[in-house]
Amino acid sequence: MARAATTSDAFNAIAEPQRREILVLLRGGERPVTDLARNLGMTQPQASKHLRVLREVGLVRVREAGRQRLYGLDAGGLRPVHEWVGGFEQFWSESFDRLDQYVQELKQARQEGSPDDDDQ
Amino acid sequence: MARAATTSDAFNAIAEPQRREILVLLRGGERPVTDLARNLGMTQPQASKHLRVLREVGLVRVREAGRQRLYGLDAGGLRPVHEWVGGFEQFWSESFDRLDQYVQELKQARQEGSPDDDDQ
DNA sequence: CCATCATATGCCCATATGGGAATGCGTCAA
DNA sequence: TTGACGCATTCCCATATGGGCATATGATGG
């Protein structure tokens, strides 16, 4: 096998720097392909290809607008990534002495978060 | 060019499922290569290769222990990933209560970004 | 209906990947 | 010293990538 498909995962999709840049740009609102391409200094076909990957993974969404296709952010797919990485937070917070504080923050985050609670 | 090197980035390193599993296992403490390989159902050479990538990106650390090499987590490198993805949190948390925070970040992003912008 | 703009695709290529298998080493036990 | 163990490295291979370029498809304006 070769490397896993970029479209297999949000993890794989955001492994590409340019795709990350696209997502960041889209945070500012919907944009047509050409606009993205210009702003990121890439050719239109390249932008289209990256957008396709992002679309297949469900990180962006398209909306037809005349002869343009407006791409918009659909960040839901990033949530799993955030959660997975978050599972390591305690390991990069330097002092293990403050483990209790960590737990507190966890609890607090829980209160703020949606009422739905399940843990991994 | 082909795809970016897996060793170029924490983003790229964790794009591989098996590498993610390794990291999760290491959360439980240091482990020798063979142990990891067995636990994850992969061959020893495979484990070694993955560990090498993780090492080069700085996500794991080795410690010589007799004829074993104990690999341990060094999660610091995951922090940037967590932060980057966290920048999208407001977009998947449906509560608009945080709208103000969103606006703030938007402003900040604008300052950082190039002033050049035209619209469709 | 035709010229043009906005996108998506198709091709070709160089590259690095992850898998498999074999092997090179350093370390420890007898 | 010899043999077994633990791990890293090297080769070979199939695959999909991202880049560049040309072109097909669609919608728009005259």
Short mmCIF file of C-alpha atoms (C1' of nucleotides) in Angstrom, two decimals:
data_model
loop_
_atom_site.label_atom_id
_atom_site.label_comp_id
_atom_site.label_asym_id
_atom_site.label_seq_id
_atom_site.Cartn_x
_atom_site.Cartn_y
_atom_site.Cartn_z
CA MET A 1 0.00 0.00 0.00
CA ALA A 2 0.96 3.58 -0.39
CA ARG A 3 0.00 6.32 1.98
CA ALA A 4 -3.63 6.51 3.01
CA ALA A 5 -5.82 8.56 0.71
CA THR A 6 -6.02 12.22 1.51
CA THR A 7 -9.75 11.82 1.27
CA SER A 8 -9.88 9.08 3.84
CA ASP A 9 -9.79 11.30 6.82
CA ALA A 10 -9.94 14.82 8.09
CA PHE A 11 -6.54 14.03 9.52
CA ASN A 12 -5.18 13.31 6.08
CA ALA A 13 -7.00 16.16 4.43
CA ILE A 14 -5.50 18.78 6.71
CA ALA A 15 -2.04 17.30 6.42
CA GLU A 16 -1.57 19.41 3.33
CA PRO A 17 -0.51 23.00 4.12
CA GLN A 18 -2.35 24.56 1.23
CA ARG A 19 -5.55 22.88 2.24
CA ARG A 20 -5.11 24.25 5.69
CA GLU A 21 -4.70 27.70 4.24
CA ILE A 22 -7.86 27.30 2.27
CA LEU A 23 -9.76 26.40 5.40
CA VAL A 24 -8.38 29.41 7.20
CA LEU A 25 -9.42 31.69 4.38
CA LEU A 26 -12.88 30.22 4.32
CA ARG A 27 -13.22 31.11 7.94
CA GLY A 28 -13.84 34.59 6.65
CA GLY A 29 -16.81 33.51 4.58
CA GLU A 30 -17.69 31.84 1.34
CA ARG A 31 -15.43 32.31 -1.64
CA PRO A 32 -15.32 31.31 -5.27
CA VAL A 33 -12.52 29.08 -6.50
CA THR A 34 -10.63 31.68 -8.45
CA ASP A 35 -10.61 33.99 -5.49
CA LEU A 36 -9.08 31.31 -3.30
CA ALA A 37 -6.54 30.46 -5.93
CA ARG A 38 -5.42 34.04 -6.28
CA ASN A 39 -5.23 34.68 -2.58
CA LEU A 40 -3.15 31.61 -1.97
CA GLY A 41 -0.93 31.96 -4.98
CA MET A 42 -1.91 28.72 -6.58
CA THR A 43 -3.34 27.88 -9.97
CA GLN A 44 -7.05 27.43 -10.40
CA PRO A 45 -6.80 23.71 -11.12
CA GLN A 46 -4.83 23.24 -7.97
CA ALA A 47 -7.38 25.07 -5.91
CA SER A 48 -10.12 22.98 -7.46
CA LYS A 49 -8.28 19.78 -6.66
CA HIS A 50 -7.69 20.72 -3.07
CA LEU A 51 -11.27 21.83 -2.72
CA ARG A 52 -12.37 18.52 -4.06
CA VAL A 53 -10.47 16.71 -1.36
CA LEU A 54 -11.89 18.99 1.29
CA ARG A 55 -15.34 18.44 -0.11
CA GLU A 56 -15.02 14.68 -0.12
CA VAL A 57 -13.96 14.73 3.48
CA GLY A 58 -16.80 17.07 4.29
CA LEU A 59 -14.78 20.02 5.44
CA VAL A 60 -16.18 22.40 2.88
CA ARG A 61 -19.50 22.78 1.17
CA VAL A 62 -20.35 24.19 -2.24
CA ARG A 63 -23.14 26.45 -3.25
CA GLU A 64 -23.94 27.23 -6.83
CA ALA A 65 -24.17 30.93 -7.48
CA GLY A 66 -24.60 31.72 -11.11
CA ARG A 67 -21.49 30.75 -12.90
CA GLN A 68 -19.54 30.65 -9.69
CA ARG A 69 -19.32 27.98 -7.05
CA LEU A 70 -19.04 29.42 -3.61
CA TYR A 71 -17.10 27.27 -1.22
CA GLY A 72 -17.86 27.55 2.44
CA LEU A 73 -16.47 26.11 5.61
CA ASP A 74 -18.05 23.06 7.18
CA ALA A 75 -15.82 22.67 10.17
CA GLY A 76 -17.72 19.91 11.85
CA GLY A 77 -15.30 17.40 10.51
CA LEU A 78 -12.51 19.02 12.43
CA ARG A 79 -14.11 18.24 15.72
CA PRO A 80 -12.90 14.64 15.91
CA VAL A 81 -9.40 15.83 15.20
CA HIS A 82 -9.62 18.40 17.93
CA GLU A 83 -10.89 15.86 20.35
CA TRP A 84 -8.27 13.31 19.50
CA VAL A 85 -5.44 15.74 19.88
CA GLY A 86 -7.07 17.12 22.98
CA GLY A 87 -6.64 13.74 24.54
CA PHE A 88 -2.97 14.57 24.85
CA GLU A 89 -3.37 17.95 26.42
CA GLN A 90 -2.37 16.76 29.85
CA PHE A 91 0.87 15.49 28.43
CA TRP A 92 2.08 18.78 27.14
CA SER A 93 0.94 20.81 30.11
CA GLU A 94 4.24 20.76 31.86
CA SER A 95 3.63 20.18 35.54
CA PHE A 96 1.97 16.99 36.48
CA ASP A 97 1.59 18.46 39.94
CA ARG A 98 -1.27 20.47 38.58
CA LEU A 99 -3.14 17.45 37.55
CA ASP A 100 -6.00 18.50 39.79
CA GLN A 101 -6.19 21.83 38.05
CA TYR A 102 -6.35 20.00 34.79
CA VAL A 103 -9.26 18.00 36.06
CA GLN A 104 -10.96 21.17 37.13
CA GLU A 105 -10.60 22.68 33.72
CA LEU A 106 -11.97 19.54 32.26
CA LYS A 107 -15.00 19.79 34.48
CA GLN A 108 -15.46 23.43 33.70
CA ALA A 109 -15.23 22.77 30.00
CA ARG A 110 -17.89 20.20 30.51
CA GLN A 111 -20.27 22.64 32.10
CA GLU A 112 -19.77 25.15 29.34
CA GLY A 113 -20.02 22.56 26.64
CA SER A 114 -23.19 21.14 25.19
CA PRO A 115 -25.41 19.21 27.60
CA ASP A 116 -24.72 16.11 25.61
CA ASP A 117 -21.98 14.30 27.39
CA ASP A 118 -20.24 11.16 26.43
CA ASP A 119 -16.66 10.32 26.85
CA GLN A 120 -14.30 8.35 24.76
CA MET B 1 6.24 17.16 -6.14
CA ALA B 2 4.62 14.32 -4.37
CA ARG B 3 2.85 14.60 -1.09
CA ALA B 4 4.64 16.41 1.70
CA ALA B 5 6.93 14.22 3.76
CA THR B 6 5.34 12.56 6.73
CA THR B 7 8.25 13.88 8.72
CA SER B 8 7.64 17.45 7.72
CA ASP B 9 4.96 18.13 10.20
CA ALA B 10 3.09 16.86 13.19
CA PHE B 11 0.05 17.22 10.95
CA ASN B 12 1.51 14.81 8.47
CA ALA B 13 2.87 12.47 11.07
CA ILE B 14 -0.48 11.93 12.73
CA ALA B 15 -2.24 11.49 9.42
CA GLU B 16 -1.32 7.84 9.60
CA PRO B 17 -3.76 5.82 11.71
CA GLN B 18 -1.17 3.42 13.02
CA ARG B 19 0.99 6.25 14.17
CA ARG B 20 -1.95 7.67 16.01
CA GLU B 21 -2.48 4.34 17.71
CA ILE B 22 1.12 4.25 18.76
CA LEU B 23 0.79 7.65 20.37
CA VAL B 24 -2.32 6.57 22.20
CA LEU B 25 -0.58 3.51 23.53
CA LEU B 26 2.38 5.54 24.65
CA ARG B 27 0.04 7.64 26.70
CA GLY B 28 0.15 4.73 29.10
CA GLY B 29 3.89 5.00 29.53
CA GLU B 30 7.12 4.02 27.84
CA ARG B 31 7.22 0.89 25.77
CA PRO B 32 9.76 -1.10 23.82
CA VAL B 33 9.30 -1.50 20.08
CA THR B 34 8.31 -5.13 20.08
CA ASP B 35 5.70 -4.48 22.66
CA LEU B 36 4.12 -1.77 20.54
CA ALA B 37 4.28 -3.93 17.46
CA ARG B 38 2.54 -6.79 19.20
CA ASN B 39 -0.14 -4.64 20.72
CA LEU B 40 -0.98 -3.00 17.45
CA GLY B 41 -0.76 -6.09 15.30
CA MET B 42 2.03 -4.86 13.12
CA THR B 43 5.44 -6.24 12.32
CA GLN B 44 8.46 -5.04 14.20
CA PRO B 45 9.99 -3.28 11.19
CA GLN B 46 6.77 -1.43 10.64
CA ALA B 47 6.66 -0.27 14.20
CA SER B 48 10.26 0.87 13.92
CA LYS B 49 9.53 2.83 10.79
CA HIS B 50 6.55 4.56 12.28
CA LEU B 51 8.48 5.30 15.41
CA ARG B 52 11.20 6.81 13.36
CA VAL B 53 8.79 9.21 11.76
CA LEU B 54 7.34 10.12 15.13
CA ARG B 55 10.83 10.63 16.45
CA GLU B 56 11.86 12.88 13.61
CA VAL B 57 8.83 15.04 14.15
CA GLY B 58 9.54 15.07 17.85
CA LEU B 59 6.42 13.35 19.04
CA VAL B 60 8.22 10.52 20.76
CA ARG B 61 11.52 10.19 22.53
CA VAL B 62 13.76 7.17 22.93
CA ARG B 63 15.62 5.96 25.93
CA GLU B 64 18.17 3.19 25.77
CA ALA B 65 17.53 0.53 28.31
CA GLY B 66 19.86 -2.39 27.94
CA ARG B 67 19.05 -4.09 24.71
CA GLN B 68 15.72 -2.41 24.53
CA ARG B 69 14.81 1.05 23.37
CA LEU B 70 11.97 2.48 25.33
CA TYR B 71 9.81 4.90 23.41
CA GLY B 72 7.97 7.55 25.30
CA LEU B 73 5.47 10.22 24.44
CA ASP B 74 6.60 13.77 23.80
CA ALA B 75 3.29 15.35 23.10
CA GLY B 76 4.48 18.92 22.91
CA GLY B 77 4.46 18.72 19.15
CA LEU B 78 0.74 18.13 19.19
CA ARG B 79 0.06 21.45 20.72
CA PRO B 80 0.29 23.46 17.49
CA VAL B 81 -2.12 21.04 15.89
CA HIS B 82 -4.54 21.42 18.74
CA GLU B 83 -4.33 25.15 18.52
CA TRP B 84 -4.77 25.28 14.79
CA VAL B 85 -7.81 23.07 14.86
CA GLY B 86 -9.08 24.93 17.89
CA GLY B 87 -9.23 28.00 15.72
CA PHE B 88 -12.28 26.44 14.11
CA GLU B 89 -14.08 25.55 17.28
CA GLN B 90 -16.49 28.43 17.00
CA PHE B 91 -17.56 27.12 13.65
CA TRP B 92 -18.69 23.80 14.87
CA SER B 93 -20.03 24.89 18.23
CA GLU B 94 -23.43 25.96 17.22
CA SER B 95 -24.01 28.36 20.08
CA PHE B 96 -23.77 31.87 18.85
CA ASP B 97 -23.26 33.09 22.38
CA ARG B 98 -19.61 33.18 21.51
CA LEU B 99 -20.19 35.42 18.59
CA ASP B 100 -18.21 38.21 20.15
CA GLN B 101 -15.20 36.02 20.54
CA TYR B 102 -15.58 35.02 16.97
CA VAL B 103 -15.58 38.60 15.86
CA GLN B 104 -12.46 39.25 17.83
CA GLU B 105 -10.59 36.46 16.22
CA LEU B 106 -11.84 37.54 12.88
CA LYS B 107 -10.43 40.97 13.45
CA GLN B 108 -7.18 39.49 14.52
CA ALA B 109 -7.05 37.26 11.48
CA ARG B 110 -7.64 40.32 9.34
CA GLN B 111 -4.73 42.14 10.83
CA GLU B 112 -2.46 39.20 10.25
CA GLY B 113 -3.66 38.50 6.75
CA SER B 114 -2.64 40.55 3.73
CA PRO B 115 -4.70 43.71 3.33
CA ASP B 116 -5.28 42.82 -0.29
CA ASP B 117 -8.79 41.61 -0.73
CA ASP B 118 -11.32 42.02 -3.42
CA ASP B 119 -14.61 40.32 -3.74
CA GLN B 120 -16.31 38.39 -6.43
"C1'" DC C 1 -26.05 31.56 -31.26
"C1'" DC C 2 -21.31 32.90 -30.01
"C1'" DA C 3 -17.54 34.51 -27.19
"C1'" DT C 4 -16.16 34.48 -22.54
"C1'" DC C 5 -15.76 33.74 -17.83
"C1'" DA C 6 -15.67 30.16 -13.84
"C1'" DT C 7 -14.63 25.45 -12.72
"C1'" DA C 8 -13.74 20.67 -13.02
"C1'" DT C 9 -11.09 16.96 -15.22
"C1'" DG C 10 -7.82 14.35 -17.57
"C1'" DC C 11 -2.85 13.33 -18.43
"C1'" DC C 12 1.91 12.85 -17.53
"C1'" DC C 13 5.65 12.92 -14.25
"C1'" DA C 14 8.66 12.73 -10.04
"C1'" DT C 15 8.40 11.46 -5.49
"C1'" DA C 16 7.78 9.26 -1.00
"C1'" DT C 17 4.87 6.23 1.16
"C1'" DG C 18 3.67 1.87 3.69
"C1'" DG C 19 3.99 -3.11 3.25
"C1'" DG C 20 6.87 -7.34 3.05
"C1'" DA C 21 11.10 -9.80 3.59
"C1'" DA C 22 15.87 -10.13 4.60
"C1'" DT C 23 19.68 -8.58 7.04
"C1'" DG C 24 22.97 -5.81 9.86
"C1'" DC C 25 24.16 -4.81 14.70
"C1'" DG C 26 24.60 -4.21 19.46
"C1'" DT C 27 23.54 -6.41 23.94
"C1'" DC C 28 22.92 -10.01 27.19
"C1'" DA C 29 23.09 -14.84 28.91
"C1'" DA C 30 25.53 -19.25 29.20
"C1'" DT D 1 33.01 -17.03 22.45
"C1'" DT D 2 28.68 -18.26 20.73
"C1'" DG D 3 23.90 -17.86 20.22
"C1'" DA D 4 19.62 -15.56 20.97
"C1'" DC D 5 17.19 -11.48 21.45
"C1'" DG D 6 15.67 -6.42 20.27
"C1'" DC D 7 15.65 -3.16 16.99
"C1'" DA D 8 17.00 -0.38 12.77
"C1'" DT D 9 17.86 -0.31 8.07
"C1'" DT D 10 17.75 -1.58 3.21
"C1'" DC D 11 15.47 -3.32 -1.08
"C1'" DC D 12 11.69 -3.91 -4.01
"C1'" DC D 13 6.94 -2.81 -5.24
"C1'" DA D 14 2.22 -0.73 -5.93
"C1'" DT D 15 -0.07 3.34 -5.17
"C1'" DA D 16 -1.73 8.08 -4.92
"C1'" DT D 17 -0.06 12.48 -4.53
"C1'" DG D 18 0.64 17.38 -6.02
"C1'" DG D 19 2.35 20.11 -9.84
"C1'" DG D 20 1.91 21.73 -14.69
"C1'" DC D 21 -0.76 21.99 -18.73
"C1'" DA D 22 -4.61 21.44 -21.84
"C1'" DT D 23 -9.29 20.92 -22.29
"C1'" DA D 24 -14.21 19.76 -21.40
"C1'" DT D 25 -18.41 21.56 -19.22
"C1'" DG D 26 -21.70 25.29 -17.72
"C1'" DA D 27 -23.54 29.56 -17.26
"C1'" DT D 28 -23.62 34.56 -18.87
"C1'" DG D 29 -23.80 38.49 -21.63
"C1'" DG D 30 -24.33 40.38 -26.32
#
